[in-house]
Amino acid sequence: MRMDLIDQKSEAIAKDIQNNLTQILQEHTALSQKMDFSPFIKLINDIIKADAIFLIASGRSGFAMRAIAMRLMHLGFQVYFVGETITPAIKAGDVLWAASGSGTTGTIVKAAEKAKQVGAKVIAFTTNEASTLARLANTHILVPAAEKQDHGGSKSMQYAGSLFEQAVLLIGDAIFMELWKINGTPAEELWKRHANME
């Protein structure tokens, strides 16, 4: 292939990536406009009152929830990610915050059942309000994104559960911003909790 053709293709690729990013951002704007934000009042209250907060999710949603766990730690909450070797037992007074697009992921449903059994509260993010996880939750946040095997493109042009996974992180950051406003700790103080052995 001649260099001038490669250069032309490179420009097209760059423009395509810009268009892809624009589409992703537009999908998140549309998603946020479809959401019911009233359950977040209870979510915020439960997090503030919790003795400890346990987060659980699988796959890419798990990475998003780990990022949320980090921000909660920066605010000074006692927080754990389920499955890590140092995660203790959940108990009454604690909160389990779970994310599962389908709301049927076996390990996550079992964790929610255990949390309810010991008297902990359950917060759940799903795309399906009729799911097992949604029914178990004390507070359910419906994220109107495509499930992993929804290939129709009606809710998202992205692959699999990408919109849900991204939304978990973005909504988590929005929750963090509200908790931070309520907490009132200056950014300089939060910085002291950042990892210093990287």
PDB file of C-alpha atoms in Angstrom:
ATOM      1  CA  MET A   1       0.000   0.000   0.000  1.00  0.00           C
ATOM      2  CA  ARG A   2       1.320   3.451  -0.888  1.00  0.00           C
ATOM      3  CA  MET A   3       2.161   5.833   1.956  1.00  0.00           C
ATOM      4  CA  ASP A   4      -0.383   8.435   0.834  1.00  0.00           C
ATOM      5  CA  LEU A   5      -3.153   5.801   1.023  1.00  0.00           C
ATOM      6  CA  ILE A   6      -2.011   4.774   4.516  1.00  0.00           C
ATOM      7  CA  ASP A   7      -2.082   8.425   5.575  1.00  0.00           C
ATOM      8  CA  GLN A   8      -5.621   8.815   4.213  1.00  0.00           C
ATOM      9  CA  LYS A   9      -6.735   5.697   6.043  1.00  0.00           C
ATOM     10  CA  SER A  10      -5.051   6.942   9.235  1.00  0.00           C
ATOM     11  CA  GLU A  11      -7.086  10.142   9.081  1.00  0.00           C
ATOM     12  CA  ALA A  12     -10.284   8.124   8.629  1.00  0.00           C
ATOM     13  CA  ILE A  13      -9.402   5.905  11.579  1.00  0.00           C
ATOM     14  CA  ALA A  14      -8.736   8.920  13.784  1.00  0.00           C
ATOM     15  CA  LYS A  15     -12.085  10.467  12.789  1.00  0.00           C
ATOM     16  CA  ASP A  16     -13.878   7.165  13.411  1.00  0.00           C
ATOM     17  CA  ILE A  17     -12.448   6.953  16.918  1.00  0.00           C
ATOM     18  CA  GLN A  18     -13.602  10.507  17.611  1.00  0.00           C
ATOM     19  CA  ASN A  19     -17.094   9.581  16.362  1.00  0.00           C
ATOM     20  CA  ASN A  20     -17.079   6.418  18.496  1.00  0.00           C
ATOM     21  CA  LEU A  21     -16.255   8.452  21.600  1.00  0.00           C
ATOM     22  CA  THR A  22     -18.989  10.962  20.782  1.00  0.00           C
ATOM     23  CA  GLN A  23     -21.482   8.112  20.424  1.00  0.00           C
ATOM     24  CA  ILE A  24     -20.448   6.586  23.763  1.00  0.00           C
ATOM     25  CA  LEU A  25     -20.870   9.952  25.504  1.00  0.00           C
ATOM     26  CA  GLN A  26     -24.272  10.463  23.865  1.00  0.00           C
ATOM     27  CA  GLU A  27     -25.391   7.029  25.057  1.00  0.00           C
ATOM     28  CA  HIS A  28     -24.479   7.970  28.626  1.00  0.00           C
ATOM     29  CA  THR A  29     -26.335  11.266  28.372  1.00  0.00           C
ATOM     30  CA  ALA A  30     -29.421   9.437  27.103  1.00  0.00           C
ATOM     31  CA  LEU A  31     -29.082   6.798  29.851  1.00  0.00           C
ATOM     32  CA  SER A  32     -28.869   9.433  32.588  1.00  0.00           C
ATOM     33  CA  GLN A  33     -32.037  11.085  31.307  1.00  0.00           C
ATOM     34  CA  LYS A  34     -33.943   7.787  31.518  1.00  0.00           C
ATOM     35  CA  MET A  35     -32.876   6.933  35.077  1.00  0.00           C
ATOM     36  CA  ASP A  36     -34.942   7.370  38.229  1.00  0.00           C
ATOM     37  CA  PHE A  37     -32.652   9.086  40.729  1.00  0.00           C
ATOM     38  CA  SER A  38     -35.020   8.997  43.722  1.00  0.00           C
ATOM     39  CA  PRO A  39     -33.595   5.669  45.067  1.00  0.00           C
ATOM     40  CA  PHE A  40     -30.205   7.348  45.431  1.00  0.00           C
ATOM     41  CA  ILE A  41     -31.417   9.196  48.540  1.00  0.00           C
ATOM     42  CA  LYS A  42     -31.747   5.872  50.388  1.00  0.00           C
ATOM     43  CA  LEU A  43     -28.488   4.633  48.867  1.00  0.00           C
ATOM     44  CA  ILE A  44     -26.588   7.646  50.218  1.00  0.00           C
ATOM     45  CA  ASN A  45     -28.170   7.264  53.681  1.00  0.00           C
ATOM     46  CA  ASP A  46     -27.353   3.541  53.822  1.00  0.00           C
ATOM     47  CA  ILE A  47     -23.727   4.130  52.841  1.00  0.00           C
ATOM     48  CA  ILE A  48     -23.253   6.918  55.376  1.00  0.00           C
ATOM     49  CA  LYS A  49     -24.734   4.807  58.197  1.00  0.00           C
ATOM     50  CA  ALA A  50     -22.948   1.562  57.285  1.00  0.00           C
ATOM     51  CA  ASP A  51     -20.366   0.073  59.646  1.00  0.00           C
ATOM     52  CA  ALA A  52     -18.583  -1.353  56.594  1.00  0.00           C
ATOM     53  CA  ILE A  53     -19.262  -1.400  52.863  1.00  0.00           C
ATOM     54  CA  PHE A  54     -18.692  -4.509  50.764  1.00  0.00           C
ATOM     55  CA  LEU A  55     -18.633  -4.230  46.976  1.00  0.00           C
ATOM     56  CA  ILE A  56     -19.079  -7.095  44.515  1.00  0.00           C
ATOM     57  CA  ALA A  57     -19.230  -7.469  40.731  1.00  0.00           C
ATOM     58  CA  SER A  58     -17.673  -9.686  38.078  1.00  0.00           C
ATOM     59  CA  GLY A  59     -15.691  -9.023  34.912  1.00  0.00           C
ATOM     60  CA  ARG A  60     -15.469  -5.439  33.707  1.00  0.00           C
ATOM     61  CA  SER A  61     -18.157  -4.375  36.188  1.00  0.00           C
ATOM     62  CA  GLY A  62     -15.793  -5.686  38.858  1.00  0.00           C
ATOM     63  CA  PHE A  63     -13.066  -3.289  37.744  1.00  0.00           C
ATOM     64  CA  ALA A  64     -15.567  -0.412  37.896  1.00  0.00           C
ATOM     65  CA  MET A  65     -16.639  -1.416  41.410  1.00  0.00           C
ATOM     66  CA  ARG A  66     -13.014  -1.653  42.542  1.00  0.00           C
ATOM     67  CA  ALA A  67     -12.566   1.945  41.381  1.00  0.00           C
ATOM     68  CA  ILE A  68     -15.632   2.939  43.432  1.00  0.00           C
ATOM     69  CA  ALA A  69     -14.226   1.074  46.446  1.00  0.00           C
ATOM     70  CA  MET A  70     -11.036   3.108  46.138  1.00  0.00           C
ATOM     71  CA  ARG A  71     -12.950   6.394  46.196  1.00  0.00           C
ATOM     72  CA  LEU A  72     -14.975   5.292  49.239  1.00  0.00           C
ATOM     73  CA  MET A  73     -11.678   4.469  50.960  1.00  0.00           C
ATOM     74  CA  HIS A  74     -10.397   7.960  50.113  1.00  0.00           C
ATOM     75  CA  LEU A  75     -13.432   9.356  51.950  1.00  0.00           C
ATOM     76  CA  GLY A  76     -12.518   7.280  55.007  1.00  0.00           C
ATOM     77  CA  PHE A  77     -15.143   4.531  54.772  1.00  0.00           C
ATOM     78  CA  GLN A  78     -14.307   0.999  55.881  1.00  0.00           C
ATOM     79  CA  VAL A  79     -14.609  -0.738  52.523  1.00  0.00           C
ATOM     80  CA  TYR A  80     -13.871  -4.189  51.101  1.00  0.00           C
ATOM     81  CA  PHE A  81     -14.137  -5.880  47.711  1.00  0.00           C
ATOM     82  CA  VAL A  82     -15.733  -9.323  48.056  1.00  0.00           C
ATOM     83  CA  GLY A  83     -13.389 -12.154  47.144  1.00  0.00           C
ATOM     84  CA  GLU A  84     -10.152 -10.490  48.226  1.00  0.00           C
ATOM     85  CA  THR A  85      -8.214 -12.492  50.804  1.00  0.00           C
ATOM     86  CA  ILE A  86      -8.482  -9.775  53.481  1.00  0.00           C
ATOM     87  CA  THR A  87     -12.267  -9.363  53.188  1.00  0.00           C
ATOM     88  CA  PRO A  88     -13.926 -10.170  56.547  1.00  0.00           C
ATOM     89  CA  ALA A  89     -17.395 -11.556  57.233  1.00  0.00           C
ATOM     90  CA  ILE A  90     -20.334  -9.305  56.482  1.00  0.00           C
ATOM     91  CA  LYS A  91     -22.682  -8.609  59.398  1.00  0.00           C
ATOM     92  CA  ALA A  92     -25.726  -6.647  60.472  1.00  0.00           C
ATOM     93  CA  GLY A  93     -25.053  -2.933  60.121  1.00  0.00           C
ATOM     94  CA  ASP A  94     -23.000  -3.427  56.963  1.00  0.00           C
ATOM     95  CA  VAL A  95     -23.931  -2.791  53.327  1.00  0.00           C
ATOM     96  CA  LEU A  96     -23.324  -5.001  50.296  1.00  0.00           C
ATOM     97  CA  TRP A  97     -23.183  -2.944  47.087  1.00  0.00           C
ATOM     98  CA  ALA A  98     -23.553  -5.263  44.098  1.00  0.00           C
ATOM     99  CA  ALA A  99     -23.522  -4.713  40.334  1.00  0.00           C
ATOM    100  CA  SER A 100     -24.723  -7.256  37.788  1.00  0.00           C
ATOM    101  CA  GLY A 101     -26.183  -6.294  34.427  1.00  0.00           C
ATOM    102  CA  SER A 102     -28.439  -9.331  34.267  1.00  0.00           C
ATOM    103  CA  GLY A 103     -29.052  -9.422  38.003  1.00  0.00           C
ATOM    104  CA  THR A 104     -28.654 -13.190  37.869  1.00  0.00           C
ATOM    105  CA  THR A 105     -24.893 -13.743  38.217  1.00  0.00           C
ATOM    106  CA  GLY A 106     -24.695 -16.727  40.575  1.00  0.00           C
ATOM    107  CA  THR A 107     -21.873 -15.613  42.875  1.00  0.00           C
ATOM    108  CA  ILE A 108     -23.352 -12.132  43.244  1.00  0.00           C
ATOM    109  CA  VAL A 109     -26.858 -13.420  43.991  1.00  0.00           C
ATOM    110  CA  LYS A 110     -25.408 -15.813  46.615  1.00  0.00           C
ATOM    111  CA  ALA A 111     -23.505 -12.931  48.231  1.00  0.00           C
ATOM    112  CA  ALA A 112     -26.697 -10.871  48.367  1.00  0.00           C
ATOM    113  CA  GLU A 113     -28.581 -13.786  49.928  1.00  0.00           C
ATOM    114  CA  LYS A 114     -25.868 -14.167  52.577  1.00  0.00           C
ATOM    115  CA  ALA A 115     -25.897 -10.435  53.294  1.00  0.00           C
ATOM    116  CA  LYS A 116     -29.661 -10.445  53.793  1.00  0.00           C
ATOM    117  CA  GLN A 117     -29.391 -13.586  55.963  1.00  0.00           C
ATOM    118  CA  VAL A 118     -27.080 -11.841  58.451  1.00  0.00           C
ATOM    119  CA  GLY A 119     -29.064  -8.585  58.463  1.00  0.00           C
ATOM    120  CA  ALA A 120     -26.900  -6.456  56.165  1.00  0.00           C
ATOM    121  CA  LYS A 121     -28.489  -4.143  53.600  1.00  0.00           C
ATOM    122  CA  VAL A 122     -28.120  -4.745  49.872  1.00  0.00           C
ATOM    123  CA  ILE A 123     -27.733  -2.101  47.178  1.00  0.00           C
ATOM    124  CA  ALA A 124     -27.957  -3.448  43.632  1.00  0.00           C
ATOM    125  CA  PHE A 125     -27.267  -2.014  40.187  1.00  0.00           C
ATOM    126  CA  THR A 126     -28.870  -4.066  37.378  1.00  0.00           C
ATOM    127  CA  THR A 127     -30.476  -3.610  33.967  1.00  0.00           C
ATOM    128  CA  ASN A 128     -33.387  -5.844  35.010  1.00  0.00           C
ATOM    129  CA  GLU A 129     -35.756  -4.838  37.799  1.00  0.00           C
ATOM    130  CA  ALA A 130     -37.417  -8.271  37.725  1.00  0.00           C
ATOM    131  CA  SER A 131     -34.115 -10.089  38.359  1.00  0.00           C
ATOM    132  CA  THR A 132     -33.268 -12.109  41.454  1.00  0.00           C
ATOM    133  CA  LEU A 133     -30.685  -9.563  42.579  1.00  0.00           C
ATOM    134  CA  ALA A 134     -33.095  -6.653  42.140  1.00  0.00           C
ATOM    135  CA  ARG A 135     -35.714  -8.455  44.237  1.00  0.00           C
ATOM    136  CA  LEU A 136     -33.189  -9.159  46.998  1.00  0.00           C
ATOM    137  CA  ALA A 137     -32.037  -5.548  47.171  1.00  0.00           C
ATOM    138  CA  ASN A 138     -33.113  -3.070  49.823  1.00  0.00           C
ATOM    139  CA  THR A 139     -32.260  -0.398  47.263  1.00  0.00           C
ATOM    140  CA  HIS A 140     -32.312  -1.204  43.549  1.00  0.00           C
ATOM    141  CA  ILE A 141     -30.878   1.148  40.939  1.00  0.00           C
ATOM    142  CA  LEU A 142     -32.157   0.351  37.459  1.00  0.00           C
ATOM    143  CA  VAL A 143     -29.492   1.187  34.882  1.00  0.00           C
ATOM    144  CA  PRO A 144     -31.333   1.201  31.518  1.00  0.00           C
ATOM    145  CA  ALA A 145     -28.458  -0.255  29.506  1.00  0.00           C
ATOM    146  CA  ALA A 146     -28.206  -3.319  27.298  1.00  0.00           C
ATOM    147  CA  GLU A 147     -27.474  -6.684  28.873  1.00  0.00           C
ATOM    148  CA  LYS A 148     -24.443  -8.618  27.618  1.00  0.00           C
ATOM    149  CA  GLN A 149     -26.396 -10.750  25.167  1.00  0.00           C
ATOM    150  CA  ASP A 150     -28.675  -7.982  23.901  1.00  0.00           C
ATOM    151  CA  HIS A 151     -27.219  -7.708  20.396  1.00  0.00           C
ATOM    152  CA  GLY A 152     -30.059  -5.732  18.866  1.00  0.00           C
ATOM    153  CA  GLY A 153     -28.432  -2.342  19.305  1.00  0.00           C
ATOM    154  CA  SER A 154     -31.628  -0.674  20.511  1.00  0.00           C
ATOM    155  CA  LYS A 155     -30.082   0.448  23.813  1.00  0.00           C
ATOM    156  CA  SER A 156     -26.435   0.670  22.804  1.00  0.00           C
ATOM    157  CA  MET A 157     -24.292   0.327  19.706  1.00  0.00           C
ATOM    158  CA  GLN A 158     -21.407  -0.813  21.915  1.00  0.00           C
ATOM    159  CA  TYR A 159     -20.403  -4.430  22.361  1.00  0.00           C
ATOM    160  CA  ALA A 160     -22.010  -6.596  25.050  1.00  0.00           C
ATOM    161  CA  GLY A 161     -22.409  -4.916  28.456  1.00  0.00           C
ATOM    162  CA  SER A 162     -20.085  -1.984  27.791  1.00  0.00           C
ATOM    163  CA  LEU A 163     -22.676   0.726  28.453  1.00  0.00           C
ATOM    164  CA  PHE A 164     -23.664  -0.845  31.788  1.00  0.00           C
ATOM    165  CA  GLU A 165     -20.054  -1.357  32.865  1.00  0.00           C
ATOM    166  CA  GLN A 166     -19.133   2.230  32.018  1.00  0.00           C
ATOM    167  CA  ALA A 167     -22.285   3.521  33.693  1.00  0.00           C
ATOM    168  CA  VAL A 168     -21.430   1.696  36.932  1.00  0.00           C
ATOM    169  CA  LEU A 169     -18.163   3.634  37.125  1.00  0.00           C
ATOM    170  CA  LEU A 170     -19.682   6.993  36.162  1.00  0.00           C
ATOM    171  CA  ILE A 171     -22.638   6.647  38.542  1.00  0.00           C
ATOM    172  CA  GLY A 172     -20.195   5.577  41.248  1.00  0.00           C
ATOM    173  CA  ASP A 173     -18.196   8.746  40.697  1.00  0.00           C
ATOM    174  CA  ALA A 174     -21.387  10.824  40.823  1.00  0.00           C
ATOM    175  CA  ILE A 175     -22.244   9.171  44.160  1.00  0.00           C
ATOM    176  CA  PHE A 176     -18.710   9.831  45.399  1.00  0.00           C
ATOM    177  CA  MET A 177     -19.058  13.532  44.527  1.00  0.00           C
ATOM    178  CA  GLU A 178     -22.247  13.764  46.601  1.00  0.00           C
ATOM    179  CA  LEU A 179     -20.718  11.879  49.531  1.00  0.00           C
ATOM    180  CA  TRP A 180     -17.673  14.132  49.339  1.00  0.00           C
ATOM    181  CA  LYS A 181     -19.894  17.241  49.408  1.00  0.00           C
ATOM    182  CA  ILE A 182     -21.720  15.876  52.485  1.00  0.00           C
ATOM    183  CA  ASN A 183     -18.428  14.825  54.116  1.00  0.00           C
ATOM    184  CA  GLY A 184     -16.767  18.182  53.491  1.00  0.00           C
ATOM    185  CA  THR A 185     -13.188  16.887  53.789  1.00  0.00           C
ATOM    186  CA  PRO A 186     -10.745  19.020  51.763  1.00  0.00           C
ATOM    187  CA  ALA A 187      -9.076  17.360  48.779  1.00  0.00           C
ATOM    188  CA  GLU A 188      -5.716  17.748  50.521  1.00  0.00           C
ATOM    189  CA  GLU A 189      -6.933  15.498  53.340  1.00  0.00           C
ATOM    190  CA  LEU A 190      -8.320  12.884  50.950  1.00  0.00           C
ATOM    191  CA  TRP A 191      -4.938  12.842  49.213  1.00  0.00           C
ATOM    192  CA  LYS A 192      -3.303  11.594  52.403  1.00  0.00           C
ATOM    193  CA  ARG A 193      -5.214   8.314  51.967  1.00  0.00           C
ATOM    194  CA  HIS A 194      -3.927   7.739  48.434  1.00  0.00           C
ATOM    195  CA  ALA A 195      -1.588   4.775  47.970  1.00  0.00           C
ATOM    196  CA  ASN A 196       2.038   5.752  48.551  1.00  0.00           C
ATOM    197  CA  MET A 197       3.653   2.355  47.772  1.00  0.00           C
ATOM    198  CA  GLU A 198       2.926   2.212  44.044  1.00  0.00           C
TER     199      GLU A 198
END
